[in-house]
Each structure stands twice: as C-alpha cells, then as structure tokens.
Amino acid sequence: MIRSQGFDRKERRRTPNEGNIRRRWRGWVDRRIPLSDEQQFTQKNIFILPSGAGLVFGLLLLVMLMTGINYQNSLIYLLTFMLGALFVAAMHQTHRNLAGLRLSLVSAGEGFPGDHLTFRIRATAEKDAFGIQFISPEGETRRINVVPGEIGEFELPVPARQRGPVPAGRIQVETRFPFGLLKAWSWMRPGSTGVCYPRPVTPPYETGGEEEGVQASQPRKSDDLSHADLRPWRQGDLSQRVLWKRFARTGEMTIADWEGESGEPVWLDFNQFPGADRELRLSYLAALVESRSRAGQVFGLRIPGLTIEPDQGSAHRSRCLRALGLCGFEKHVAEAGVAAAAGGESVYARAS
Amino acid sequence: MDAAKAPDLPSKAIVWLLVSFALLLVPQWDRLPWWLIAACLALATWRWLAQTGRAALPGRLVGTLIMLGLIAVYVLTVQGRFTVETAASFFVLAVGLKWLETRTSRDFYVLFFILCYLAAVNFLFQQGIVWTLLNLAAIFILLIGLQILNAPDAPNVMAAGWKRLGGLMLKTLPVVILLFIFFPRMSPLWSVPLVSGQAKTGISDQMDPGSISNLAQSSERAFRVTFGGEIPPHRDRYWRGLILDRFVNGRWEQWQIDARRRTGRVQSDGGVGPLQSGEYDVLLEPTYQPWAFALDGSEAISDNVEETAAGTFRFRRPADTSVRYRMALTEDKRESAFLSPQDRQRYLHLPAEGNPRARALAEALDQQTNSDLALVQSLLTRFRQQPYFYTLRPPEMPQDAVDTLLFDVQRGFCAHYASATAFLLRSAGIPARVIVGYQGGSPGADDEYLIVRQYDAHAWVEAWIPGTGWLRVDPTAAISPDRIESGLRQAVAEEGSFLENEWASAQKYGDVAVVQWLSLQMDQINYEWQRWVVGYQGQTQMNLMSKLPGNLSMRDLGYISAGVLGAALVVAGLWTGWRHRSRKPRVPALRLMGEWQRLLLKRGILAETADTPSSLASRAAQQEPVHARRHEAFARAINNHYYGSGSLSRDDHRRLRGLLRQLRRSS
C-alpha cells in the first residue's frame, strides 16, 4: 500500500512505542481488509464499540440501577433492564446495519496537484442500511441511506498532492444507527488509485519535434478532402472538426484528419528537453498536452516505455495526462489494473 | 460524538424530544411548583420557535441571566431542604434550561439522558399502571427521536422506527422479564428522604378536633386488603394506625415515639405464598409515615413490619413508596393484663385546667357507677340517648372544645367524640388513649379485596379495664351506628355532605352503576399491578425463589442474572452469525473470479469491465493455448454458477481451486 506523505509525518511525531502499536494495529486491519474496489462487510471486518454517547448511557443505566436499588423501586429496575436490553439489541441492529452493505468503487478521480480527486463509490444493500457515514482519511464526510433495490452513489474528494497514483487510503465506513449509542465501523480500501497529473510547467523553449504555429495545424476550412483521412466521429472529437456539410448530406458525423501541408503530426517527446530532470520534463509535457489540447491540435506522446499515437480530443488528453502522471509508477499501474479487474466482479455479481 | 461536525438538529427529531418532555412532566404536575412547569413549557416553546425560525435562541449573556434567575427562584422555593423531591424538581429545571442550549447532536444526547433519568425519577413518585405506561411511552418517543437524529433523511424513518423499536422490545422482552424476576433485590445503599413535609393526604401524628373531617373529603385510596378467609363484617374493621396519648392544648399527640420494638414473627413465605385463612395482605399507598395499619389483634407475618410495645405496627422507614405487608389475626391477647405505673400515669395525664364541665360530668359518672366497665357503658349510653349528632359540618369550637361539644353544640365528627371520650375517661381515672386509623372499607371488583379510602379515616378510644386490658370504646358507634355498620356515605346521607368538594371522584357517584363498575375494574388492574410488579421486592422475591428447587440465595440470584444476560448475548450472537452464514456462499465465487483475473493480468490480459468470463477465457486461450481448456472450464463453472443453478457447490469450489492451482503452477 502506498502511504501518503502526510500520514508518515504524523506517525513520526508519536512516541516510538505508540507508533509501533498503531502500526501493528493498522497492519492487522490491513490484513483483514484487503485492497479492493469491492467491499462487502461481514462479521470478519466489522468492528463495533459503544460510542461516547453509549458510554454515558452505560453510566446512566448504572445510576438508574443504583436508584432502583436504593429506593427498592421495581419499576426503575424494569426500566433499567428494558433500556439495557435495548442497548444490547441495538448492538446487533447497528452491526446488521453495516453488515448487509456492499460497496464498489465506480471510478477513481484524476486531476492536477492541488485538485480534489473524486472517488465515486456505489453502495447497495440487501436490507435497509441507514445513516451510513463515509469518512475519508482527510476527514471529509458523506452520509447516505441505502434501501434494498436502490443504488446509493456518492463522491468522496481526495486531495491530490504529488504526481503519481493517488490511493484513496482507508475510507472509514461507520454507522451509529439506530440510537447512536454504538458505533459499528470498518474500512474500505479501494485498490484502484486516482491519478495525479504532473503540475503543468510551461517550457521556456521547445526543441526537437515540429515547432509550428497554432494556426498551421488548424484544420483547413476547405472542401478539398484529398489530403484528409476520413473517419467516423469518436467521442472526444471537437465539434468544429466534424464535416457538417457531409453530415447534412449523409446523416453521419465524419471527421477529417488533415495532413496535407501541415505535414507530420506534432510529437511531444520526453527526450526533447535535455538537461531537465524527469519531473520537470513531465511537467513541461503536461503543459504542452494542455495547450495542444486547448488548441485542438493533433499530437502524439512519447515517454519512456510508452508511445501514444497522435490523436486529439478530451479522451486523448486524459490518456496522455494519465500516462504522464503514472510515468515511473508502472508497478502501480499493474496493481491498479488488478483492482480494476476486481472491480469487474461487480458485473457478474449483479447479473446473478 | 462529533459536535463540531454535527448538522443542525432535524426538526423531526426535536419534535419527539419535546413531546417526550411534555409527557414526562405530567406525572410530576402536582409536586412541581407551578412556576417551574410554566418556565419549562415557555423554554421548550422558545426552542421550538427557534427551530422553526420564528425566534432566535438567546445569546450567552441572556441565557446566563435566564439561568441564574430561574435558579434563584428555585433556591427560594426549596429553602435548603434536600430530598429526592427537591432534587427531582431541580432536574426538571435543568432540562428546561437545557432546551435553550440544544444546538448540536451532543446536546440532544444530553437531553436524552436527562429525560431517561426523569422517567426513572417519576417512578419514585408514581407507580400506577397508567403512569407507568405514560413513562414508557415517553421513553419510546425519545428512542424514536434518536433514530431520526441518526438518519434524518432516511425514507419513512418514523414508521420504520416504530416498527424497529417494537421489534427490539419484543425480542428483548424475555430477557427483561427473566432479569426482573431474578435480579437480586439488594438492600438500600444510602438514605435520602424522598419527600419533604406532608405532601400527601393521610393521617398525621396529631389530632386536632377538625383534622379527620378534612380527610373525609378525600376519596383517595389509603390501602387495599386481601383476606385469606372471610372478610370481617364492616363493624369489625377497625384498622389501628397510631396511638395518641397526650392531650395538649385541645389536641391529641404522641407522647413519645415508641423506642422499644418487638420484631414480628418472620415466616419464610410471608410475602407471596397463598394467603392462609386468618391472614391478610395490605397494600399501602405511600404515606411518608412509618406506621402500618392493622386490625385489632393482629400479628406481623412479613418482616417489613414490626410491632411496637403499644401493639401498633411500624415500618423501619417511612413508607415513601407503596408497601405490601402481611398480617395474621390471632385469638390470643398477647397484651398482658398489666399496666406499668409509668404507663398508667401516661394514659391518665391531663392538663391541669380546662373543660371544667366535662371534668364534673366524669366525676358524677364515676360516682354513679361501681366499675370502670360500667362507667364506660354509661358514657356510651349517654351518647346514644342524648341528642348528639354525627356531622361533617360541625361548628367551630375554639375554647374548651370538649365542653362545647358535650354540652353546647352536640354536633361533631369522630375526632371530636373520640377526643371528648378519652378526656372524660381520663378525668374519671380510667387510663385511655385515642386511636387513629381507618374504619370500614368498601369491596373492590368481584369482592376479592377491600379498598380503604381516606374518607374511611376514623378515630376512637381505647380504655384500660383491669382484668381485661385495652377495650375499644367508639363513641361514634353509639351516636351514628350507620358509620360503623356501613360507612360514611350512609352516615352522612341525609346531610348530603359526602365528598361535597370532590367533583371528579368516582366514589361520589357511587350510585351510578357504570361509573362504579369502571372505577372498580381500574382499581383491580392497578391492584394486581401493584401487588405483582411494583411490589416485587426483596422479601417477595426471596419467597418466590424459595418455591423453586435448590433454595436459592441472593448470590445465586446474582449468578442467575449474569447467566441470563450471558445466555441472551450468546443466543443473539449465534443468531446473527447464522443469518450471515446463509448469505455467505456467493462470496467464494467472487473471490475465485478475482484470483483468476489477477492471474490473467500477470500474463498480460486485463479484464475489462465489459468482459464476461467466456470472453476472458477465449482471450486467455489465444494467449496460452496449452491452458485453453482449463480457462474455458473455469469460465463455464463461473457462468454456471451465475446463470445456472445459482449456487457453487463444495465440489465446484474444489474443482475451481484445483484449476487455479494448475494454471498458477504452469506459469
């Protein structure tokens, strides 16, 4: 598991012994709650303890019992026993409230450093699960009620600090329903990570590749399609690149990929910034991806270990940015893939 | 409790809290000062207005001022008396003030706790079945409020909340009942008086001439009696309460509180065993006084009453809750026919002056008769023959009350005649004492028990006759035989003064059959409730336990209670576990699927969300034809599970595990 920097710093401030205990506890919890985009709560991974109010309630019952004893009052005994039994029954209620809950990560967010990545989580339940609270490691709280047959969906923001995969960390899932006297909780540890793109830094100059004006790569407003590759519209294609005249004629959205005089498509290359270190290069590339995409240009990306063929549109942009964000974290990409694969389970689960 | 993060309290939850508070105030209404109730209602209303946005909650300064003001008024009202009653009213005040401070869910919980305890405090003062139900209803409402607080926007939270709460209550009921029966009833730990002063109507330890006629205006229940055998006739039902033996300033008092006590005979099945013939059970309403009421010639069976030297009965501490005790009628007069010189002096003592005409009459009677018994009889004859009237509306008799009654007005109530008779007897040299208690009692539903009400309060006289002992002398019986034969209603029927100020009392309308029937049925329900639930205490419990095999001690009861609790927890745990087990089988298939996908990923095949097991298997087969059949078999089994029989048998599971193992080994 990747621990966020913030967490490590916090831990170092504690006394070694305390830190040790905490680390062991966390390790134990992590073994119980594996990294997964899919989480079903069972007896094995639900923790339950009286809440603060529950402790006070226990004290109150004790005082009531003393009052009953002292004034030999049967009805106070009765009331005490009733409330006490209710407390125990509430323990099971609270536990069951969480036990039927199934969570799956729908999507992990992406964004630039400083952004909040939105982790979309979907909750389903076999029976009523009310007052379920989700607390992100940053203390963000969401509260939902799930009824059987309905899907509860919510977004949990996770701050992105550094380029790379952004794990959601342990999302605490807790409930105090019905009476708030007990707190049942567990964690969800999504396997998929969000992606934090490199912080875009505008390069002072551009070397290598084709330095062409924005104007040059603009699609020509010409009916001469002899130099264009025609292809069907794909998601992400800018609307101004659709051949609208053709659309009016045939009803098909067609895109012309212009070559012609503009020549080769623009390649953004990791190697075009000699002297800069890796992070800086990735930042330059991110800035270029942004500016090219804004301009609607066709561009390709070459980074170590990966080549993305020239294309354009928002899907292409995020693909490039994601690749930049994850550059050097390939191991995690693989893990994220596993998690994504595990996420696929839900498809079958729902089909059953 | 995260007070900082808590959202504004949902109105739906606040409403229930307010309703519960209002309900919990009801049982207290007659003992709380009026200003406190008004203040509480005002503060609660304020909170509600703030909730609906029509008013603002007070700032810190105003809030503090209100608090200090109300506490000052409270301190003035209480004047340093510390009893449970005053503590209870402080409690109510605290709840009232808390309303203004209820902003977060933490405050909500604080109120919840206080209100729960308020319900317990209510039980100290009111134990009738109706009050009990009211208190429990208030607690239920509180718990509904809590549910809403914890999931304010859940669909249908209120109806579901009632259902859930009802279900929880039903499920826990057996445990509650077992605990109630077996939890050891320990003796009190400390003693704080429950109430201050005489909050209750009832007999007091002094007798002004007018005191008992006040009681005659009340139809409140004093106690109820179940007889093991025949119910004695009305005229024999003299319930002796306490002895007044000192005449001071026209008023009868107790000379001294009896210090010497003889403990009653303790029988192991005193409290709940079947009533033997000649025994009777008394269920006394709280009197806040230590004395118990018993028929002439009774002895104590249960050990919560003690007999005094003077032959009356007392509790060890004031009866501030309802008390149940058992007595038996005995034939043998245990009183020795001997009166010590000190006692004789005490029972003859009169003030040196006052009531000269009565003294003269006593002198004359003494001379006319030759024995004490004859004197008593001639006195009663005089009451019978001369025009003395029994009335609830006697005139004022400020000076020399005995003289005025005997010679001038000749109209009085039992207390007047008893006072005059004791005075005359003492003047004539016969030791005499006034007995205060009840006389009579009316049958409850189905004639199963007797209800003795405050208007049955009575005063009579006992005279010491040498060789006989104490002899009951009741002047009222001579003047108004109706009172003794059939009760106050008949005795004052002509006068029409029976319960003339009690418009709401069912007893007033005793001649309306329906009212009477309803009132008696209600009383019976309450009686059974008090006998079996409210009265289930120390000795009663031990008696019940002695019926079980194995002679259980207090400690055994503790073990049993702990056992009940433990067993309940285990049963509940097993039950939850079983419910989960029945849902489990689907998880293994998911786990297997996940493992397979992970395995494929290692070989470069990423399972897309849109992939079905079969499509994955075919891709895998292309990649590694050696294992094609294994992958396909795996996918088929998974498909069978999801689209076929719907369950993964133990064999399937083993087979899939085997496939996975083979695939892994070959990599």
Short mmCIF file of C-alpha atoms in Angstrom, two decimals, chain B residues 225-228 264-283 292-294 298-306 313 315 323-329 531-532 539-540 543 547:
data_model
loop_
_atom_site.label_atom_id
_atom_site.label_comp_id
_atom_site.label_asym_id
_atom_site.label_seq_id
_atom_site.Cartn_x
_atom_site.Cartn_y
_atom_site.Cartn_z
CA VAL B 225 -56.55 -5.56 51.72
CA THR B 226 -56.93 -9.12 50.56
CA PHE B 227 -58.17 -11.58 53.15
CA GLY B 228 -57.22 -15.22 53.19
CA GLY B 264 -42.70 -9.70 64.11
CA ARG B 265 -42.62 -13.41 63.57
CA VAL B 266 -40.87 -13.95 60.28
CA GLN B 267 -42.22 -16.67 58.10
CA SER B 268 -40.39 -17.67 55.03
CA ASP B 269 -43.42 -17.44 52.77
CA GLY B 270 -44.75 -14.28 54.28
CA GLY B 271 -45.00 -12.19 51.19
CA VAL B 272 -46.28 -14.21 48.30
CA GLY B 273 -47.35 -17.62 49.43
CA PRO B 274 -51.04 -18.32 49.29
CA LEU B 275 -52.88 -16.46 51.98
CA GLN B 276 -53.80 -18.69 54.86
CA SER B 277 -57.17 -18.34 56.42
CA GLY B 278 -56.94 -15.65 59.05
CA GLU B 279 -54.16 -13.84 57.24
CA TYR B 280 -54.47 -10.72 55.21
CA ASP B 281 -52.29 -8.76 52.82
CA VAL B 282 -52.24 -5.00 52.98
CA LEU B 283 -51.02 -2.91 50.08
CA ALA B 292 -48.74 0.44 59.31
CA PHE B 293 -52.43 -0.24 59.67
CA ALA B 294 -53.67 -3.47 61.12
CA SER B 298 -53.09 -8.90 64.50
CA GLU B 299 -49.55 -10.07 64.38
CA ALA B 300 -46.95 -9.40 61.74
CA ILE B 301 -46.20 -12.16 59.25
CA SER B 302 -43.95 -10.37 56.82
CA ASP B 303 -40.72 -9.00 58.21
CA ASN B 304 -41.04 -5.49 56.87
CA VAL B 305 -43.34 -4.51 59.75
CA GLU B 306 -42.53 -4.51 63.42
CA PHE B 313 -47.14 -1.69 63.79
CA PHE B 315 -42.10 0.12 59.18
CA VAL B 323 -45.70 -1.10 50.70
CA ARG B 324 -47.13 -4.54 50.90
CA TYR B 325 -47.20 -6.42 54.17
CA ARG B 326 -48.91 -9.42 55.59
CA MET B 327 -50.60 -9.78 58.93
CA ALA B 328 -52.49 -12.55 60.70
CA LEU B 329 -55.41 -12.34 63.07
CA ARG B 531 -49.06 -6.49 44.03
CA TRP B 532 -47.13 -8.38 41.40
CA GLN B 539 -38.79 -10.49 50.55
CA THR B 540 -41.34 -11.16 47.87
CA ASN B 543 -40.32 -16.04 48.85
CA LYS B 547 -40.65 -22.09 45.82
#
